[in-house]
């Protein structure tokens, strides 16, 4: 118990304080000096045992040391708290200059894009776009289209039958049932196109799907002829594939048209000279068409002496396949984004 001991105590405490470099070790230092068993506490407590004549001076000196160490402790504490705050602010900082993450914006599926494009083209030609049910009755899918019950198209192998007691509910095998549905509800003049999904009980391969899309066209009025059909399809082909396109009709049979044709456009890749896309034929097949059969007109109550009409049905996937050189129709339903992104009109 001496002034020397007090001087040593202070020197040690100050040396230790200089070594303190974070708030945890500062708390530890505080305990080691001011705590119940701290060096200064023990010194002050031992003052009672000092000789009476030395006691006042020792007491005063010990108090000075206590005040000095307290001030040094507070100063150090303030400095360390400032450092701790600064480093926390740096760690938690949000970098406002980082570019944001662009949200993934979806784009139309190529089939939807093509349907919209066709619908726009036909609307400029005076055709309204309408939609019809994918689950149909045999009456609309077959009967009213002049397809009698012994026709091979009614065979179970082509048609997906919805399980009903009389089996007369089917998934439509084409968009043609909408011909009768539209005519039943309106009087001529009729000009509609009907895009939509169709179903067939069919083995899938590179060009056949069991679910695919068609676009039906129907125009009924007085004096409509094959020339109108040809002009309409040629205009559609030009709008879709380029100003020089030609079209070709070949005889074909569909029970609901007479005469019936299949129609092709000349290949836009090779301009009709033959290439891989058109399989060296110079022509790309688009679908079926013809003049609406009088029995179909009569079936919906139209006077077939007064009115004539044309109808056509395009395969939408096949159009896209030919337009872009897609090598497998199954890619459309696969929904693989690597495939679909190629048709994106904006960057995704
Ligand atoms: C029909 O479906 C007739 N309804 C078209 C029609 C309408 C003729 C109006 C006359 C008047 P077809 O079965 O040929 O016809 O089919 C038309 C088009 O659909 C085909 O040219 C083809 O492009 C497409 N298509 C047919 N079956 C499939 C299939 N399994 N997968 C993909 N596309 C198909």
Short mmCIF file of N, CA, C and O in Angstrom, two decimals, residues 247-304:
data_model
loop_
_atom_site.label_atom_id
_atom_site.label_comp_id
_atom_site.label_asym_id
_atom_site.label_seq_id
_atom_site.Cartn_x
_atom_site.Cartn_y
_atom_site.Cartn_z
N UNK A 247 -50.51 -19.06 -104.76
CA UNK A 247 -51.12 -20.21 -104.10
C UNK A 247 -51.53 -21.26 -105.13
O UNK A 247 -51.71 -20.97 -106.31
N UNK A 248 -51.65 -22.48 -104.64
CA UNK A 248 -51.99 -23.59 -105.53
C UNK A 248 -53.14 -24.39 -104.92
O UNK A 248 -53.13 -24.70 -103.73
N UNK A 249 -54.13 -24.69 -105.72
CA UNK A 249 -55.23 -25.58 -105.31
C UNK A 249 -55.07 -26.92 -105.99
O UNK A 249 -54.76 -26.97 -107.18
N UNK A 250 -55.29 -27.98 -105.23
CA UNK A 250 -55.38 -29.31 -105.85
C UNK A 250 -56.65 -29.97 -105.34
O UNK A 250 -57.06 -29.74 -104.19
N UNK A 251 -57.26 -30.78 -106.19
CA UNK A 251 -58.51 -31.42 -105.77
C UNK A 251 -58.30 -32.25 -104.52
O UNK A 251 -57.30 -32.93 -104.38
N UNK A 252 -59.26 -32.16 -103.62
CA UNK A 252 -59.21 -32.96 -102.39
C UNK A 252 -60.65 -33.20 -101.97
O UNK A 252 -61.57 -32.53 -102.46
N UNK A 253 -60.82 -34.13 -101.07
CA UNK A 253 -62.19 -34.41 -100.66
C UNK A 253 -62.40 -34.10 -99.19
O UNK A 253 -61.67 -34.55 -98.31
N UNK A 254 -63.39 -33.27 -98.92
CA UNK A 254 -63.91 -33.07 -97.56
C UNK A 254 -65.43 -33.10 -97.72
O UNK A 254 -65.96 -32.41 -98.60
N UNK A 255 -66.14 -33.88 -96.90
CA UNK A 255 -67.58 -34.05 -97.11
C UNK A 255 -68.37 -32.74 -97.06
O UNK A 255 -69.47 -32.67 -97.60
N UNK A 256 -67.81 -31.71 -96.42
CA UNK A 256 -68.57 -30.48 -96.20
C UNK A 256 -68.27 -29.40 -97.22
O UNK A 256 -68.74 -28.26 -97.09
N UNK A 257 -67.47 -29.71 -98.24
CA UNK A 257 -67.25 -28.74 -99.33
C UNK A 257 -67.41 -29.44 -100.68
O UNK A 257 -67.19 -30.64 -100.80
N UNK A 258 -67.77 -28.65 -101.67
CA UNK A 258 -67.89 -29.20 -103.03
C UNK A 258 -67.77 -28.05 -104.03
O UNK A 258 -68.65 -27.18 -104.03
N UNK A 259 -66.76 -27.91 -104.85
CA UNK A 259 -65.60 -28.81 -104.84
C UNK A 259 -64.69 -28.57 -103.63
O UNK A 259 -64.71 -27.49 -103.04
N UNK A 260 -63.86 -29.58 -103.31
CA UNK A 260 -62.91 -29.45 -102.21
C UNK A 260 -61.48 -29.40 -102.74
O UNK A 260 -61.19 -29.98 -103.79
N UNK A 261 -60.64 -28.69 -102.05
CA UNK A 261 -59.24 -28.58 -102.48
C UNK A 261 -58.32 -28.66 -101.26
O UNK A 261 -58.76 -28.40 -100.13
N UNK A 262 -57.09 -29.04 -101.53
CA UNK A 262 -56.09 -28.67 -100.52
C UNK A 262 -55.34 -27.50 -101.12
O UNK A 262 -55.34 -27.32 -102.34
N UNK A 263 -54.80 -26.65 -100.29
CA UNK A 263 -54.12 -25.51 -100.89
C UNK A 263 -52.74 -25.32 -100.29
O UNK A 263 -52.48 -25.62 -99.13
N UNK A 264 -51.85 -24.86 -101.14
CA UNK A 264 -50.45 -24.66 -100.77
C UNK A 264 -50.06 -23.25 -101.19
O UNK A 264 -50.71 -22.63 -102.03
N UNK A 265 -48.97 -22.76 -100.60
CA UNK A 265 -48.38 -21.52 -101.10
C UNK A 265 -46.98 -21.85 -101.59
O UNK A 265 -46.38 -22.83 -101.14
N UNK A 266 -46.48 -21.05 -102.52
CA UNK A 266 -45.12 -21.34 -102.97
C UNK A 266 -44.14 -20.97 -101.87
O UNK A 266 -44.37 -20.04 -101.09
N UNK A 267 -43.10 -21.76 -101.77
CA UNK A 267 -42.17 -21.68 -100.63
C UNK A 267 -41.46 -20.32 -100.62
O UNK A 267 -40.86 -19.90 -101.61
N UNK A 268 -41.55 -19.65 -99.44
CA UNK A 268 -40.95 -18.31 -99.37
C UNK A 268 -39.45 -18.39 -99.17
O UNK A 268 -38.75 -17.39 -99.32
N UNK A 269 -38.94 -19.56 -98.83
CA UNK A 269 -37.49 -19.69 -98.63
C UNK A 269 -36.78 -19.72 -99.99
O UNK A 269 -35.79 -19.04 -100.21
N UNK A 270 -37.34 -20.54 -100.92
CA UNK A 270 -36.65 -20.72 -102.21
C UNK A 270 -37.41 -20.09 -103.36
O UNK A 270 -37.05 -20.27 -104.52
N UNK A 271 -38.51 -19.38 -103.04
CA UNK A 271 -39.35 -18.80 -104.09
C UNK A 271 -39.88 -19.82 -105.07
O UNK A 271 -40.04 -19.54 -106.26
N UNK A 272 -40.12 -21.03 -104.57
CA UNK A 272 -40.75 -22.04 -105.41
C UNK A 272 -39.79 -22.91 -106.20
O UNK A 272 -40.23 -23.80 -106.94
N UNK A 273 -38.48 -22.70 -106.03
CA UNK A 273 -37.57 -23.50 -106.85
C UNK A 273 -37.20 -24.83 -106.19
O UNK A 273 -36.63 -25.71 -106.85
N UNK A 274 -37.57 -25.01 -104.91
CA UNK A 274 -37.27 -26.27 -104.24
C UNK A 274 -36.14 -26.14 -103.25
O UNK A 274 -35.05 -25.71 -103.61
N UNK A 275 -36.42 -26.51 -101.98
CA UNK A 275 -35.37 -26.44 -100.95
C UNK A 275 -35.72 -27.44 -99.85
O UNK A 275 -36.69 -28.18 -99.94
N UNK A 276 -34.92 -27.40 -98.79
CA UNK A 276 -35.12 -28.37 -97.71
C UNK A 276 -36.47 -28.13 -97.01
O UNK A 276 -37.18 -29.07 -96.67
N UNK A 277 -36.83 -26.85 -96.80
CA UNK A 277 -38.06 -26.54 -96.07
C UNK A 277 -39.30 -27.07 -96.81
O UNK A 277 -40.21 -27.64 -96.22
N UNK A 278 -39.31 -26.91 -98.14
CA UNK A 278 -40.49 -27.39 -98.90
C UNK A 278 -40.27 -28.80 -99.45
O UNK A 278 -41.03 -29.26 -100.30
N UNK A 279 -39.26 -29.44 -98.96
CA UNK A 279 -38.92 -30.81 -99.39
C UNK A 279 -38.80 -30.89 -100.91
O UNK A 279 -39.31 -31.80 -101.56
N UNK A 280 -38.15 -29.91 -101.47
CA UNK A 280 -37.83 -29.83 -102.90
C UNK A 280 -39.04 -29.71 -103.81
O UNK A 280 -38.94 -29.83 -105.03
N UNK A 281 -40.25 -29.48 -103.24
CA UNK A 281 -41.44 -29.42 -104.10
C UNK A 281 -41.73 -27.99 -104.56
O UNK A 281 -42.46 -27.79 -105.52
N UNK A 282 -41.20 -27.00 -103.86
CA UNK A 282 -41.50 -25.62 -104.19
C UNK A 282 -42.81 -25.14 -103.57
O UNK A 282 -43.14 -23.95 -103.65
N UNK A 283 -43.55 -26.05 -102.92
CA UNK A 283 -44.86 -25.68 -102.35
C UNK A 283 -44.97 -26.09 -100.89
O UNK A 283 -44.42 -27.10 -100.48
N UNK A 284 -45.67 -25.30 -100.14
CA UNK A 284 -45.90 -25.61 -98.72
C UNK A 284 -47.40 -25.79 -98.50
O UNK A 284 -48.19 -24.88 -98.79
N UNK A 285 -47.77 -26.96 -97.98
CA UNK A 285 -49.19 -27.23 -97.80
C UNK A 285 -49.73 -26.51 -96.56
O UNK A 285 -49.13 -26.54 -95.51
N UNK A 286 -50.86 -25.85 -96.72
CA UNK A 286 -51.41 -25.04 -95.63
C UNK A 286 -52.66 -25.64 -94.99
O UNK A 286 -52.92 -25.49 -93.81
N UNK A 287 -53.51 -26.28 -95.80
CA UNK A 287 -54.75 -26.82 -95.23
C UNK A 287 -55.74 -27.20 -96.31
O UNK A 287 -55.39 -27.33 -97.49
N UNK A 288 -56.99 -27.37 -95.87
CA UNK A 288 -58.06 -27.74 -96.80
C UNK A 288 -59.00 -26.57 -97.02
O UNK A 288 -59.06 -25.64 -96.21
N UNK A 289 -59.75 -26.63 -98.12
CA UNK A 289 -60.68 -25.54 -98.43
C UNK A 289 -61.70 -26.01 -99.45
O UNK A 289 -61.64 -27.15 -99.94
N UNK A 290 -62.63 -25.14 -99.78
CA UNK A 290 -63.60 -25.48 -100.81
C UNK A 290 -64.83 -24.61 -100.71
O UNK A 290 -64.92 -23.71 -99.86
N UNK A 291 -65.79 -24.91 -101.60
CA UNK A 291 -67.06 -24.20 -101.56
C UNK A 291 -68.00 -24.95 -100.61
O UNK A 291 -68.11 -26.18 -100.69
N UNK A 292 -68.64 -24.21 -99.72
CA UNK A 292 -69.48 -24.86 -98.71
C UNK A 292 -70.53 -25.74 -99.40
O UNK A 292 -71.21 -25.30 -100.34
N UNK A 293 -70.62 -26.99 -98.96
CA UNK A 293 -71.53 -27.95 -99.58
C UNK A 293 -72.98 -27.50 -99.37
O UNK A 293 -73.33 -27.05 -98.26
N UNK A 294 -73.82 -27.59 -100.42
CA UNK A 294 -75.22 -27.16 -100.27
C UNK A 294 -75.92 -27.85 -99.10
O UNK A 294 -76.74 -27.22 -98.41
N UNK A 295 -75.57 -29.11 -98.81
CA UNK A 295 -76.22 -29.80 -97.68
C UNK A 295 -75.90 -29.12 -96.36
O UNK A 295 -76.72 -29.12 -95.43
N UNK A 296 -74.68 -28.56 -96.25
CA UNK A 296 -74.30 -27.85 -95.01
C UNK A 296 -75.13 -26.58 -94.88
O UNK A 296 -75.66 -26.27 -93.81
N UNK A 297 -75.28 -25.87 -96.00
CA UNK A 297 -76.09 -24.63 -95.97
C UNK A 297 -77.53 -24.96 -95.61
O UNK A 297 -78.14 -24.30 -94.75
N UNK A 298 -78.07 -26.00 -96.24
CA UNK A 298 -79.47 -26.38 -95.97
C UNK A 298 -79.62 -26.84 -94.52
O UNK A 298 -80.63 -26.58 -93.87
N UNK A 299 -78.58 -27.54 -94.02
CA UNK A 299 -78.62 -28.07 -92.65
C UNK A 299 -78.81 -26.99 -91.59
O UNK A 299 -79.36 -27.25 -90.52
N UNK A 300 -78.34 -25.78 -91.88
CA UNK A 300 -78.51 -24.69 -90.90
C UNK A 300 -79.65 -23.76 -91.33
O UNK A 300 -79.81 -22.68 -90.76
N UNK A 301 -80.40 -24.16 -92.34
CA UNK A 301 -81.58 -23.38 -92.74
C UNK A 301 -81.29 -22.29 -93.76
O UNK A 301 -82.14 -21.43 -93.99
N UNK A 302 -80.12 -22.30 -94.40
CA UNK A 302 -79.84 -21.32 -95.45
C UNK A 302 -80.38 -21.85 -96.77
O UNK A 302 -80.38 -23.05 -97.01
N UNK A 303 -80.80 -20.93 -97.61
CA UNK A 303 -81.28 -21.30 -98.94
C UNK A 303 -80.07 -21.47 -99.86
O UNK A 303 -79.42 -20.49 -100.24
N UNK A 304 -79.78 -22.72 -100.22
CA UNK A 304 -78.55 -22.98 -100.98
C UNK A 304 -78.69 -22.57 -102.45
O UNK A 304 -77.71 -22.57 -103.19
#
